[in-house]
PDB file of C-alpha atoms and ligand atoms in Angstrom:
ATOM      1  CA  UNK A   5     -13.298   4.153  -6.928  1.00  0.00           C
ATOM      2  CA  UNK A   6     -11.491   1.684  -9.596  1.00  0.00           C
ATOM      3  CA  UNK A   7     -11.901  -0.755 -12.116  1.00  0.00           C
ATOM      4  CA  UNK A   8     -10.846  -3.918 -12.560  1.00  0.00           C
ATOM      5  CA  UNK A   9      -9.920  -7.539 -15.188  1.00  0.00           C
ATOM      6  CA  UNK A  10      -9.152 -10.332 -13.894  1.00  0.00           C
ATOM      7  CA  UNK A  11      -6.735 -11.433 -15.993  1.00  0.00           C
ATOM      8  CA  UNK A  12      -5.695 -14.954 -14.307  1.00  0.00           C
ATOM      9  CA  UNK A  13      -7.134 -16.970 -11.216  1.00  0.00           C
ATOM     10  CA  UNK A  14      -6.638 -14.508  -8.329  1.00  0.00           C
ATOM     11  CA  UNK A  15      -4.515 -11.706 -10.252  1.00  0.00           C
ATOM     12  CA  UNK A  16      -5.817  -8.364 -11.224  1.00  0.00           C
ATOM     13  CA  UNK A  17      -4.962  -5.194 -13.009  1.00  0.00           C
ATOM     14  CA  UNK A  18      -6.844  -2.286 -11.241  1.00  0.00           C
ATOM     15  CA  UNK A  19      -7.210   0.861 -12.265  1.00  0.00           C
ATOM     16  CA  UNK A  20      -8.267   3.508  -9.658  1.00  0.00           C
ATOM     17  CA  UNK A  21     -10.400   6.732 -10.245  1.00  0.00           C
ATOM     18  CA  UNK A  22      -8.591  10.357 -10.699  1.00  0.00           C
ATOM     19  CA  UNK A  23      -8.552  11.790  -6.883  1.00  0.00           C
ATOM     20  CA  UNK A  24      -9.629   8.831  -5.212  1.00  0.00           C
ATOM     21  CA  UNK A  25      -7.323   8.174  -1.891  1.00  0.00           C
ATOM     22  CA  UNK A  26      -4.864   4.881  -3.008  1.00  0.00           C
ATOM     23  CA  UNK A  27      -4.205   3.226   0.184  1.00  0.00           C
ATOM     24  CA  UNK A  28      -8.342   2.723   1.108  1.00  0.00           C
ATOM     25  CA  UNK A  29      -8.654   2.218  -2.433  1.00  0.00           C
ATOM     26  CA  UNK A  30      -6.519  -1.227  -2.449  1.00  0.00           C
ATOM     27  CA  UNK A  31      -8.381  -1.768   0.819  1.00  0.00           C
ATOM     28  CA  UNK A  32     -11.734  -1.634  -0.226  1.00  0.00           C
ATOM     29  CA  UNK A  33     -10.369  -3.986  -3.418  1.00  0.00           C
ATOM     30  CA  UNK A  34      -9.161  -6.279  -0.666  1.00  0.00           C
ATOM     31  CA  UNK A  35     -12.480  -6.490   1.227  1.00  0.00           C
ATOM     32  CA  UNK A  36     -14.570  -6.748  -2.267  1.00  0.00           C
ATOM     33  CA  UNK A  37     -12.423  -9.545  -3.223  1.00  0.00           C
ATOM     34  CA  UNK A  38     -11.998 -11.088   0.512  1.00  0.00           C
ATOM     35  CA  UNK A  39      -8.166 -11.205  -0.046  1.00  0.00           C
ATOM     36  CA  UNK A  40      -6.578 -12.453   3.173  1.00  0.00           C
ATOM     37  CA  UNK A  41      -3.149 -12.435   1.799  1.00  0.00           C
ATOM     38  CA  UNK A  42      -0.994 -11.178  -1.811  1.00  0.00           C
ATOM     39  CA  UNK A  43       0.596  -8.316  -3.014  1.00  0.00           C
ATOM     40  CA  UNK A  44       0.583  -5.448  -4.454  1.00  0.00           C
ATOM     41  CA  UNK A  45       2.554  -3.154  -6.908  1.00  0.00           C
ATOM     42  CA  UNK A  46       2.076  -0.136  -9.309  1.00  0.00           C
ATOM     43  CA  UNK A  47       2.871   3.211 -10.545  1.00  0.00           C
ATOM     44  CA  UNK A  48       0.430   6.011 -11.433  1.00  0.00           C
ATOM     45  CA  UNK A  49       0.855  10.164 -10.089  1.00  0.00           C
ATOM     46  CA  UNK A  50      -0.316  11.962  -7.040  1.00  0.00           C
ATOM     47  CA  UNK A  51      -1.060  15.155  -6.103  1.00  0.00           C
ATOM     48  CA  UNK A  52      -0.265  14.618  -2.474  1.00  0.00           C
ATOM     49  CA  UNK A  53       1.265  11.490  -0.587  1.00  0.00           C
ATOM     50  CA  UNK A  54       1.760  11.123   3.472  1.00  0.00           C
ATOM     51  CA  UNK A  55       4.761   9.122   4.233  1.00  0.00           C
ATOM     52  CA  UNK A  56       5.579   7.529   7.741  1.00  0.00           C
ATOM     53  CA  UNK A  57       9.342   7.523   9.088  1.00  0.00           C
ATOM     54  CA  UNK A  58       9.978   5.649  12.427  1.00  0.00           C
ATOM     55  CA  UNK A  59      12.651   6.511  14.362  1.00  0.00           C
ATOM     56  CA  UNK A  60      13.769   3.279  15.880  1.00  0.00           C
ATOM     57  CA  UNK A  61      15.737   4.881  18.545  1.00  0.00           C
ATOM     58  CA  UNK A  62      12.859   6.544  20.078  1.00  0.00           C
ATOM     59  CA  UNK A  63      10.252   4.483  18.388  1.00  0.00           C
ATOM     60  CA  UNK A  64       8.686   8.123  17.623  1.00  0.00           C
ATOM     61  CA  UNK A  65       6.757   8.294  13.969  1.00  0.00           C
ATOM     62  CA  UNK A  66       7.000  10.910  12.088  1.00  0.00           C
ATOM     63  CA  UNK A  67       4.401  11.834   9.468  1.00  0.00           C
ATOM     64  CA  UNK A  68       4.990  14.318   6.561  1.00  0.00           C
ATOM     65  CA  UNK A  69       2.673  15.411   3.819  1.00  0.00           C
ATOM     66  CA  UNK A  70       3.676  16.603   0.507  1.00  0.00           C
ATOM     67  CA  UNK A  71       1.342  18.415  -1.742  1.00  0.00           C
ATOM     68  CA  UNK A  72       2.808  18.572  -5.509  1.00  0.00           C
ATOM     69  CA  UNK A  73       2.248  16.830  -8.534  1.00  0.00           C
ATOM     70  CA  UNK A  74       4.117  13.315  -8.290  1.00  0.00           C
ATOM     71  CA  UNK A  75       5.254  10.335 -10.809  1.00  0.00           C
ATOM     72  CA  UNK A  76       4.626   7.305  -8.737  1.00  0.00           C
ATOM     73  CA  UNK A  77       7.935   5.801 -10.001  1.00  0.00           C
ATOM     74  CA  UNK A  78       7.384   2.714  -7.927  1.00  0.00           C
ATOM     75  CA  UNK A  79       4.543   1.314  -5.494  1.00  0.00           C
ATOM     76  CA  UNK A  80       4.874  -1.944  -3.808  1.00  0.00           C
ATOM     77  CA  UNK A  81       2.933  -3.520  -1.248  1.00  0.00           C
ATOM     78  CA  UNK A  82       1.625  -6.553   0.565  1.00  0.00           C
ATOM     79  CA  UNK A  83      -1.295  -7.772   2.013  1.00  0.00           C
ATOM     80  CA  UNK A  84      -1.975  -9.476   4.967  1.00  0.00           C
ATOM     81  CA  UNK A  85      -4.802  -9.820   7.844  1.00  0.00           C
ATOM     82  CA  UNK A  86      -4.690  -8.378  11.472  1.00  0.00           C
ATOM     83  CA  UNK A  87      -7.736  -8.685  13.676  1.00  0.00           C
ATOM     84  CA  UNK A  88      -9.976 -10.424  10.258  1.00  0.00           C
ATOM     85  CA  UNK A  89      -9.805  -7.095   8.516  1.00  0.00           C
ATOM     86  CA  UNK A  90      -7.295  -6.283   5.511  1.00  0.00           C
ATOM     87  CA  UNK A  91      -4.065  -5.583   6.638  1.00  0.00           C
ATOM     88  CA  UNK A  92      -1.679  -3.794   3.953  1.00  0.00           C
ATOM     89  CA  UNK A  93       1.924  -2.439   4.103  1.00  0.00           C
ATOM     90  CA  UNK A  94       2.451   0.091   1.437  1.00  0.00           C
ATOM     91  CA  UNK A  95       6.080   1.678   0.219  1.00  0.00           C
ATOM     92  CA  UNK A  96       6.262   3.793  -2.856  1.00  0.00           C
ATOM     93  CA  UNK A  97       9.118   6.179  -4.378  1.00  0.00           C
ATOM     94  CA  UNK A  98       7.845   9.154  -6.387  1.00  0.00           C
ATOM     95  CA  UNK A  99       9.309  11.562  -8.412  1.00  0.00           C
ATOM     96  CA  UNK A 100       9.042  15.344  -7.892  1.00  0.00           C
ATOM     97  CA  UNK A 101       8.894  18.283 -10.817  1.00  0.00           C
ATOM     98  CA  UNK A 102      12.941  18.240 -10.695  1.00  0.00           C
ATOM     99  CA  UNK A 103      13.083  14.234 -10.966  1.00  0.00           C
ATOM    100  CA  UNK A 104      14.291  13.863  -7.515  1.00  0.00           C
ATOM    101  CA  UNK A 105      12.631  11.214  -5.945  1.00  0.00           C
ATOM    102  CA  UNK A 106      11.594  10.839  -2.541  1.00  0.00           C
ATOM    103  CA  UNK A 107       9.750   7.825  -1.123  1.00  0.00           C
ATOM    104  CA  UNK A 108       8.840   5.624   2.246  1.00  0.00           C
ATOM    105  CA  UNK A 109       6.290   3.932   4.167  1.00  0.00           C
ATOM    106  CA  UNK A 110       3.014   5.355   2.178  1.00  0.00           C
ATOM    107  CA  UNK A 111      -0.020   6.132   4.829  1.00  0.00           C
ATOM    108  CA  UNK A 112      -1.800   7.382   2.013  1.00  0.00           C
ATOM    109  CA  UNK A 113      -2.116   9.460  -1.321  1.00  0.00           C
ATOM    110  CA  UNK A 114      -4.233  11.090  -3.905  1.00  0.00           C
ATOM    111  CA  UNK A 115      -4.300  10.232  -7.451  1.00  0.00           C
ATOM    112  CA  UNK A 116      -4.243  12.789  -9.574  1.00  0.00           C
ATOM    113  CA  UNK A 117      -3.702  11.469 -13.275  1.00  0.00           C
ATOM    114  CA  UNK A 118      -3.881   7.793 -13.015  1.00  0.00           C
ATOM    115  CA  UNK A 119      -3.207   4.781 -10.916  1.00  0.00           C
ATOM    116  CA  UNK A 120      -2.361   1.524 -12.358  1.00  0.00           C
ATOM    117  CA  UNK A 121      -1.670  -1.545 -10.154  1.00  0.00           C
ATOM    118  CA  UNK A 122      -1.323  -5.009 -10.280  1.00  0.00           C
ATOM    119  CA  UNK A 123      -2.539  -7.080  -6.973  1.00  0.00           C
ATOM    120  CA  UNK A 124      -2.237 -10.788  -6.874  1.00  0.00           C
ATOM    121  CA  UNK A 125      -4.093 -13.147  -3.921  1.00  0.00           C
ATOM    122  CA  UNK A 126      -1.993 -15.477  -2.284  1.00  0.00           C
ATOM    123  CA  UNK A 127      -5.307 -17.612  -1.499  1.00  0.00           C
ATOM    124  CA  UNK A 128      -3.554 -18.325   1.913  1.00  0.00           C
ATOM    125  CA  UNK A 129      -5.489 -17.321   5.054  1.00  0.00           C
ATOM    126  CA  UNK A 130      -2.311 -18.266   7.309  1.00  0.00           C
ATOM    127  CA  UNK A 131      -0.142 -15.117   6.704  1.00  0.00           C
ATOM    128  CA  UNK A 132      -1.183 -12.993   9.568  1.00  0.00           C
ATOM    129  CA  UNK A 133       0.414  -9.943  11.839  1.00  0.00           C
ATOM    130  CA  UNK A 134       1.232  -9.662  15.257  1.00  0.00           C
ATOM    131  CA  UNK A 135       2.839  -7.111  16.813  1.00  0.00           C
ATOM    132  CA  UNK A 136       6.689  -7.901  17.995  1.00  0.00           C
ATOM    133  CA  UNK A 137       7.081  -6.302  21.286  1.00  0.00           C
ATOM    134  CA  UNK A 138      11.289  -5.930  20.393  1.00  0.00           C
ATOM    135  CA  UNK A 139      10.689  -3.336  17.480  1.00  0.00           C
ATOM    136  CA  UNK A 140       7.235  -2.361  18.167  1.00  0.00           C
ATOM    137  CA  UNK A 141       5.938  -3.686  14.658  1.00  0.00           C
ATOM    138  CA  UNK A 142       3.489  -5.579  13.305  1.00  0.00           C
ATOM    139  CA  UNK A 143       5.744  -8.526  12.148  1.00  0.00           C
ATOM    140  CA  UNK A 144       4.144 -11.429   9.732  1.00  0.00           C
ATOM    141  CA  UNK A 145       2.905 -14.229  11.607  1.00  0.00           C
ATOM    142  CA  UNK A 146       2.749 -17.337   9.885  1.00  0.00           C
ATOM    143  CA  UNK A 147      -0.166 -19.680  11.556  1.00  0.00           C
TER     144      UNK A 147
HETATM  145 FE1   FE B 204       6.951   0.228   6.073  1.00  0.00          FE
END
């Protein structure tokens, strides 16, 4: 699924697997690691990516898929824990065949090329989520 170096205490330069799925990918780094709280951040290509848009008049989601060949221009991410388990929130921008870009709330995508990130673990178990009944989000929580 990746590879990794550890190049300092708690800070890592992955490298994840052509066609592997990014978003469980940084999850199952988080769980093989046991990091409770960091970031993330990175650039590689896709050859699909499923972005989430809330509407925060009528709290609705909307999910949209797009399946063409991508420059991940710009991940960035941050990790968390809800309910004990790995809790990430995942933007990125990419960059179609013209060099528009389009970008959002990343639900998930799949390398096709490479996938380089950087993740670095806060080593603080206190940055939780809970979820704010006012927007309807899972807001940091700091315990
Ligand atoms: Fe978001």
């Amino acid at each position: 699924m990746y590879k990794y170096k550890e190049y300092a205490p708690g800070r890592y330069v992955l490298s994840l697997d052509n066609h592997v799925e990014i978003f469980s990918s940084i999850e199952a780094f988080c769980k093989e690691k046991n990091i409770l709280s960091g970031r993330v951040d990175g650039l590689g290509a896709v050859s699909e990516a499923t972005f989430r848009y809330l509407n925060p008049s009528t709290m609705q989601y909307v999910d949209k898929t797009f399946c063409e060949q991508m420059e991940i221009t710009n991940l960035t991410g941050n990790i968390s824990r809800k309910d004990g388990k790995p809790y990430l929130h995942v933007h990125i921008t990419a960059s179609r065949s013209d060099y528009s870009c389009i970008g959002g709330h990343m639900l998930s995508g799949v390398v096709n090329g490479a996938c380089e990130l950087f993740v670095e673990d806060f080593a603080c178990p206190s940055i939780g989520r809970y979820k704010d009944t006012e927007t309807g989000l899972n807001l940091y929580k700091f315990d």
